[in-house]
Amino acid sequence: DTGVSQDPRHKITKRGQNVTFRCDPISEHNRLYWYRQTLGQGPEFLTYFQNEAQLEKSRLLSDRFSAERPKGSFSTLEIQRTEQGDSAMYLCASSLSVQYEQYFGPGTRLTVT
Amino acid sequence: DQQVKQNSPSLSVQEGRISILNCDYTNSMFDYFLWYKKYPAEGPTFLISISSIKDKNEDGRFTVFLNKSAKHLSLHIVPSQPGDSAVYFCAAARTQGGSEKLVFGKGTKLTVNP
């Protein structure tokens, strides 16, 4: 299988805890995106990597959020001191730089209690 | 502000008939448009796309139409099948000088009745 994978699929955490999500893109894709989706909304852009460089961050990405893509392959998204408002589906997508279509993983559903 | 709008939260059609999903955008810098389908508990799946230099793109049962002057696009599904029942998202991108991040609408839930 060469689709985008995300781990874990579900995460329940208590407010104030830190969480980390992982995304493995399609192997030859050099672009990687993180989005967040809440109920009744479409996915909202969080951040974007081209290879290992983080090129853009949304203002939605507060300083409690950090994303890395250390070797230009997999990426991690960490949320520190989680708040109930962080409860959402976190989606990862990847693409080639020569195409505009992005291919999404199944998402990680975060619930902050 | 919502730059990509899908004004119909839901649509119900009979199997075999045409489904038409609509999308409007406000940012004239958008020049690439995509439709995604999403089933519950899954990520969005790419369906079809169109560049602003075209006004129509067809792929099997799916056709996307773009009216740049009206800043409007639509997805036609003919014939509709029960397996098409899902939430459909319209997305737009600015490919010139941008990251090609996608800006999504809120989605339209399509139900195809047997």
Short mmCIF file of C-alpha atoms in Angstrom, two decimals:
data_model
loop_
_atom_site.label_atom_id
_atom_site.label_comp_id
_atom_site.label_asym_id
_atom_site.label_seq_id
_atom_site.Cartn_x
_atom_site.Cartn_y
_atom_site.Cartn_z
CA ASP A 1 0.00 0.00 0.00
CA THR A 2 1.35 3.40 -0.92
CA GLY A 3 -1.34 5.68 0.50
CA VAL A 4 -0.92 8.30 3.21
CA SER A 5 -0.99 6.77 6.67
CA GLN A 6 -1.54 8.44 10.02
CA ASP A 7 -1.00 7.21 13.56
CA PRO A 8 -2.81 6.99 15.89
CA ARG A 9 -6.29 6.99 14.38
CA HIS A 10 -7.84 8.07 17.66
CA LYS A 11 -6.43 9.84 20.70
CA ILE A 12 -8.20 10.75 23.90
CA THR A 13 -6.25 12.97 26.27
CA LYS A 14 -6.84 15.12 29.30
CA ARG A 15 -6.62 18.87 29.08
CA GLY A 16 -3.09 20.07 29.65
CA GLN A 17 -1.38 16.96 28.30
CA ASN A 18 0.89 16.90 25.27
CA VAL A 19 0.08 14.78 22.22
CA THR A 20 2.03 13.87 19.09
CA PHE A 21 0.67 12.59 15.79
CA ARG A 22 2.58 10.99 12.95
CA CYS A 23 2.01 11.12 9.20
CA ASP A 24 3.70 8.98 6.57
CA PRO A 25 3.11 10.45 3.10
CA ILE A 26 3.10 8.66 -0.22
CA SER A 27 6.75 7.76 -0.65
CA GLU A 28 7.66 9.85 -3.68
CA HIS A 29 5.69 12.93 -2.58
CA ASN A 30 7.86 15.86 -1.54
CA ARG A 31 5.06 18.09 -0.25
CA LEU A 32 3.25 17.41 3.00
CA TYR A 33 0.33 19.33 4.48
CA TRP A 34 -1.47 19.30 7.82
CA TYR A 35 -5.13 20.30 8.08
CA ARG A 36 -7.64 20.36 10.91
CA GLN A 37 -11.33 19.58 10.54
CA THR A 38 -14.04 20.25 13.07
CA LEU A 39 -17.68 19.17 12.95
CA GLY A 40 -19.63 20.78 10.13
CA GLN A 41 -16.57 22.44 8.62
CA GLY A 42 -14.24 21.65 5.78
CA PRO A 43 -10.57 20.95 6.44
CA GLU A 44 -8.58 24.05 7.41
CA PHE A 45 -4.93 24.46 6.49
CA LEU A 46 -2.41 24.38 9.34
CA THR A 47 1.05 24.04 7.83
CA TYR A 48 3.02 22.84 4.81
CA PHE A 49 6.42 21.28 4.14
CA GLN A 50 8.38 20.97 0.96
CA ASN A 51 10.87 18.22 1.68
CA GLU A 52 12.13 19.03 5.20
CA ALA A 53 11.48 22.77 5.03
CA GLN A 54 8.38 24.16 6.71
CA LEU A 55 7.36 26.86 4.26
CA GLU A 56 4.05 28.14 5.57
CA LYS A 57 2.11 28.17 8.82
CA SER A 58 -1.47 29.26 9.32
CA ARG A 59 -2.35 31.68 12.07
CA LEU A 60 -4.47 28.79 13.38
CA LEU A 61 -1.19 27.20 14.41
CA SER A 62 -0.65 28.74 17.83
CA ASP A 63 2.68 28.48 19.62
CA ARG A 64 1.39 25.34 21.35
CA PHE A 65 1.57 23.56 18.00
CA SER A 66 4.77 22.42 16.36
CA ALA A 67 5.33 20.34 13.26
CA GLU A 68 8.47 18.71 11.93
CA ARG A 69 9.55 16.73 8.93
CA PRO A 70 13.13 15.95 9.86
CA LYS A 71 14.31 13.96 6.86
CA GLY A 72 11.74 15.00 4.32
CA SER A 73 9.80 11.79 4.78
CA PHE A 74 7.39 11.34 7.71
CA SER A 75 6.09 14.28 9.71
CA THR A 76 4.99 14.80 13.29
CA LEU A 77 2.52 17.30 14.70
CA GLU A 78 2.78 18.01 18.42
CA ILE A 79 0.24 19.88 20.51
CA GLN A 80 1.43 21.01 23.91
CA ARG A 81 -0.87 21.79 26.85
CA THR A 82 -3.95 20.61 25.00
CA GLU A 83 -7.20 22.51 25.35
CA GLN A 84 -10.75 21.34 24.73
CA GLY A 85 -10.85 23.54 21.63
CA ASP A 86 -8.12 21.38 20.13
CA SER A 87 -10.59 18.51 19.77
CA ALA A 88 -10.81 17.89 16.02
CA MET A 89 -9.79 15.58 13.20
CA TYR A 90 -6.19 16.21 12.18
CA LEU A 91 -5.60 15.36 8.54
CA CYS A 92 -2.34 14.92 6.69
CA ALA A 93 -2.04 15.16 2.92
CA SER A 94 0.81 14.82 0.46
CA SER A 95 1.48 15.73 -3.13
CA LEU A 96 4.16 16.06 -5.75
CA SER A 97 5.41 19.56 -6.45
CA VAL A 98 4.32 19.21 -10.07
CA GLN A 99 0.70 18.52 -9.21
CA TYR A 100 -1.96 20.35 -7.26
CA GLU A 101 -4.01 17.38 -6.18
CA GLN A 102 -3.39 16.44 -2.58
CA TYR A 103 -3.95 12.95 -1.24
CA PHE A 104 -5.23 12.64 2.27
CA GLY A 105 -4.68 10.12 5.01
CA PRO A 106 -7.48 8.77 7.21
CA GLY A 107 -6.88 11.37 9.91
CA THR A 108 -6.28 11.31 13.66
CA ARG A 109 -9.32 12.12 15.76
CA LEU A 110 -8.31 13.97 18.93
CA THR A 111 -10.64 14.28 21.89
CA VAL A 112 -9.55 16.49 24.77
CA THR A 113 -11.49 15.87 27.98
CA ASP B 1 -14.50 35.06 5.93
CA GLN B 2 -15.51 32.02 3.97
CA GLN B 3 -13.66 32.21 0.65
CA VAL B 4 -15.20 28.98 -0.65
CA LYS B 5 -18.91 28.50 -0.09
CA GLN B 6 -21.12 25.49 -0.49
CA ASN B 7 -24.54 26.86 0.29
CA SER B 8 -26.44 23.58 0.27
CA PRO B 9 -25.65 21.49 3.36
CA SER B 10 -27.46 18.51 1.89
CA LEU B 11 -28.86 17.09 -1.32
CA SER B 12 -31.00 14.03 -1.92
CA VAL B 13 -31.45 12.41 -5.35
CA GLN B 14 -32.81 9.18 -6.76
CA GLU B 15 -30.51 6.50 -8.07
CA GLY B 16 -29.91 6.93 -11.79
CA ARG B 17 -30.67 10.65 -11.80
CA ILE B 18 -28.22 13.53 -11.99
CA SER B 19 -26.66 15.02 -8.87
CA ILE B 20 -25.52 18.64 -9.11
CA LEU B 21 -23.38 20.06 -6.34
CA ASN B 22 -22.57 23.75 -6.35
CA CYS B 23 -19.71 25.84 -5.06
CA ASP B 24 -18.96 29.58 -5.09
CA TYR B 25 -15.70 31.34 -4.36
CA THR B 26 -14.82 34.93 -3.61
CA ASN B 27 -11.06 35.12 -4.13
CA SER B 28 -10.25 35.88 -7.77
CA MET B 29 -6.66 34.69 -7.19
CA PHE B 30 -7.84 31.07 -7.00
CA ASP B 31 -6.93 29.33 -10.23
CA TYR B 32 -7.28 25.63 -9.50
CA PHE B 33 -10.33 23.87 -8.15
CA LEU B 34 -10.88 20.39 -6.81
CA TRP B 35 -13.69 18.19 -5.56
CA TYR B 36 -13.22 15.67 -2.79
CA LYS B 37 -15.55 13.00 -1.46
CA LYS B 38 -15.51 12.00 2.19
CA TYR B 39 -17.02 8.98 3.88
CA PRO B 40 -17.43 8.94 7.68
CA ALA B 41 -14.25 8.13 9.61
CA GLU B 42 -12.11 8.43 6.46
CA GLY B 43 -10.00 11.19 4.97
CA PRO B 44 -11.16 13.10 1.89
CA THR B 45 -10.66 11.28 -1.41
CA PHE B 46 -9.73 13.28 -4.51
CA LEU B 47 -12.37 13.09 -7.24
CA ILE B 48 -11.74 15.56 -10.02
CA SER B 49 -10.11 18.91 -10.61
CA ILE B 50 -10.14 21.79 -13.06
CA SER B 51 -7.75 24.57 -13.94
CA SER B 52 -9.04 28.09 -14.46
CA ILE B 53 -7.96 27.94 -18.10
CA LYS B 54 -10.71 25.40 -18.73
CA ASP B 55 -14.45 25.54 -18.27
CA LYS B 56 -15.15 21.82 -18.17
CA ASN B 57 -13.42 18.62 -17.14
CA GLU B 58 -14.92 15.17 -17.36
CA ASP B 59 -13.93 11.86 -15.80
CA GLY B 60 -16.37 9.03 -16.24
CA ARG B 61 -19.60 9.84 -14.39
CA PHE B 62 -18.12 13.03 -12.93
CA THR B 63 -17.99 16.39 -14.70
CA VAL B 64 -16.88 19.67 -13.21
CA PHE B 65 -17.94 22.97 -14.76
CA LEU B 66 -16.25 26.28 -14.03
CA ASN B 67 -17.78 29.72 -14.63
CA LYS B 68 -15.00 32.17 -13.83
CA SER B 69 -17.02 35.30 -14.39
CA ALA B 70 -19.58 34.12 -11.84
CA LYS B 71 -16.90 32.59 -9.58
CA HIS B 72 -18.96 29.43 -9.56
CA LEU B 73 -18.26 25.78 -10.12
CA SER B 74 -20.41 22.70 -10.07
CA LEU B 75 -19.96 18.95 -9.95
CA HIS B 76 -22.32 16.79 -11.96
CA ILE B 77 -22.65 13.08 -11.23
CA VAL B 78 -24.50 11.09 -13.88
CA PRO B 79 -25.95 8.60 -13.22
CA SER B 80 -25.97 8.81 -9.44
CA GLN B 81 -25.42 5.58 -7.52
CA PRO B 82 -26.09 4.74 -3.85
CA GLY B 83 -22.33 4.37 -3.33
CA ASP B 84 -21.97 8.06 -4.18
CA SER B 85 -23.64 8.92 -0.88
CA ALA B 86 -21.01 10.92 1.01
CA VAL B 87 -20.01 14.47 1.90
CA TYR B 88 -18.57 16.37 -1.05
CA PHE B 89 -16.10 19.18 -0.51
CA CYS B 90 -15.18 21.85 -2.99
CA ALA B 91 -11.63 23.20 -2.64
CA ALA B 92 -9.69 25.99 -4.29
CA ALA B 93 -6.01 26.75 -4.62
CA ARG B 94 -3.86 29.67 -5.66
CA THR B 95 -1.08 28.12 -7.69
CA GLN B 96 0.87 31.25 -8.57
CA GLY B 97 3.17 32.46 -5.82
CA GLY B 98 1.52 30.36 -3.17
CA SER B 99 1.89 27.07 -1.38
CA GLU B 100 -1.05 25.54 -3.23
CA LYS B 101 -2.70 25.02 0.13
CA LEU B 102 -6.32 24.07 -0.36
CA VAL B 103 -9.17 26.23 0.90
CA PHE B 104 -12.27 24.12 1.46
CA GLY B 105 -15.97 24.77 1.61
CA LYS B 106 -18.08 23.32 4.40
CA GLY B 107 -19.30 20.43 2.30
CA THR B 108 -22.57 19.12 0.92
CA LYS B 109 -23.94 15.80 2.11
CA LEU B 110 -25.25 13.84 -0.86
CA THR B 111 -27.72 11.03 -0.32
CA VAL B 112 -28.56 8.82 -3.30
CA ASN B 113 -31.70 6.83 -2.66
CA PRO B 114 -32.14 3.40 -4.28
#
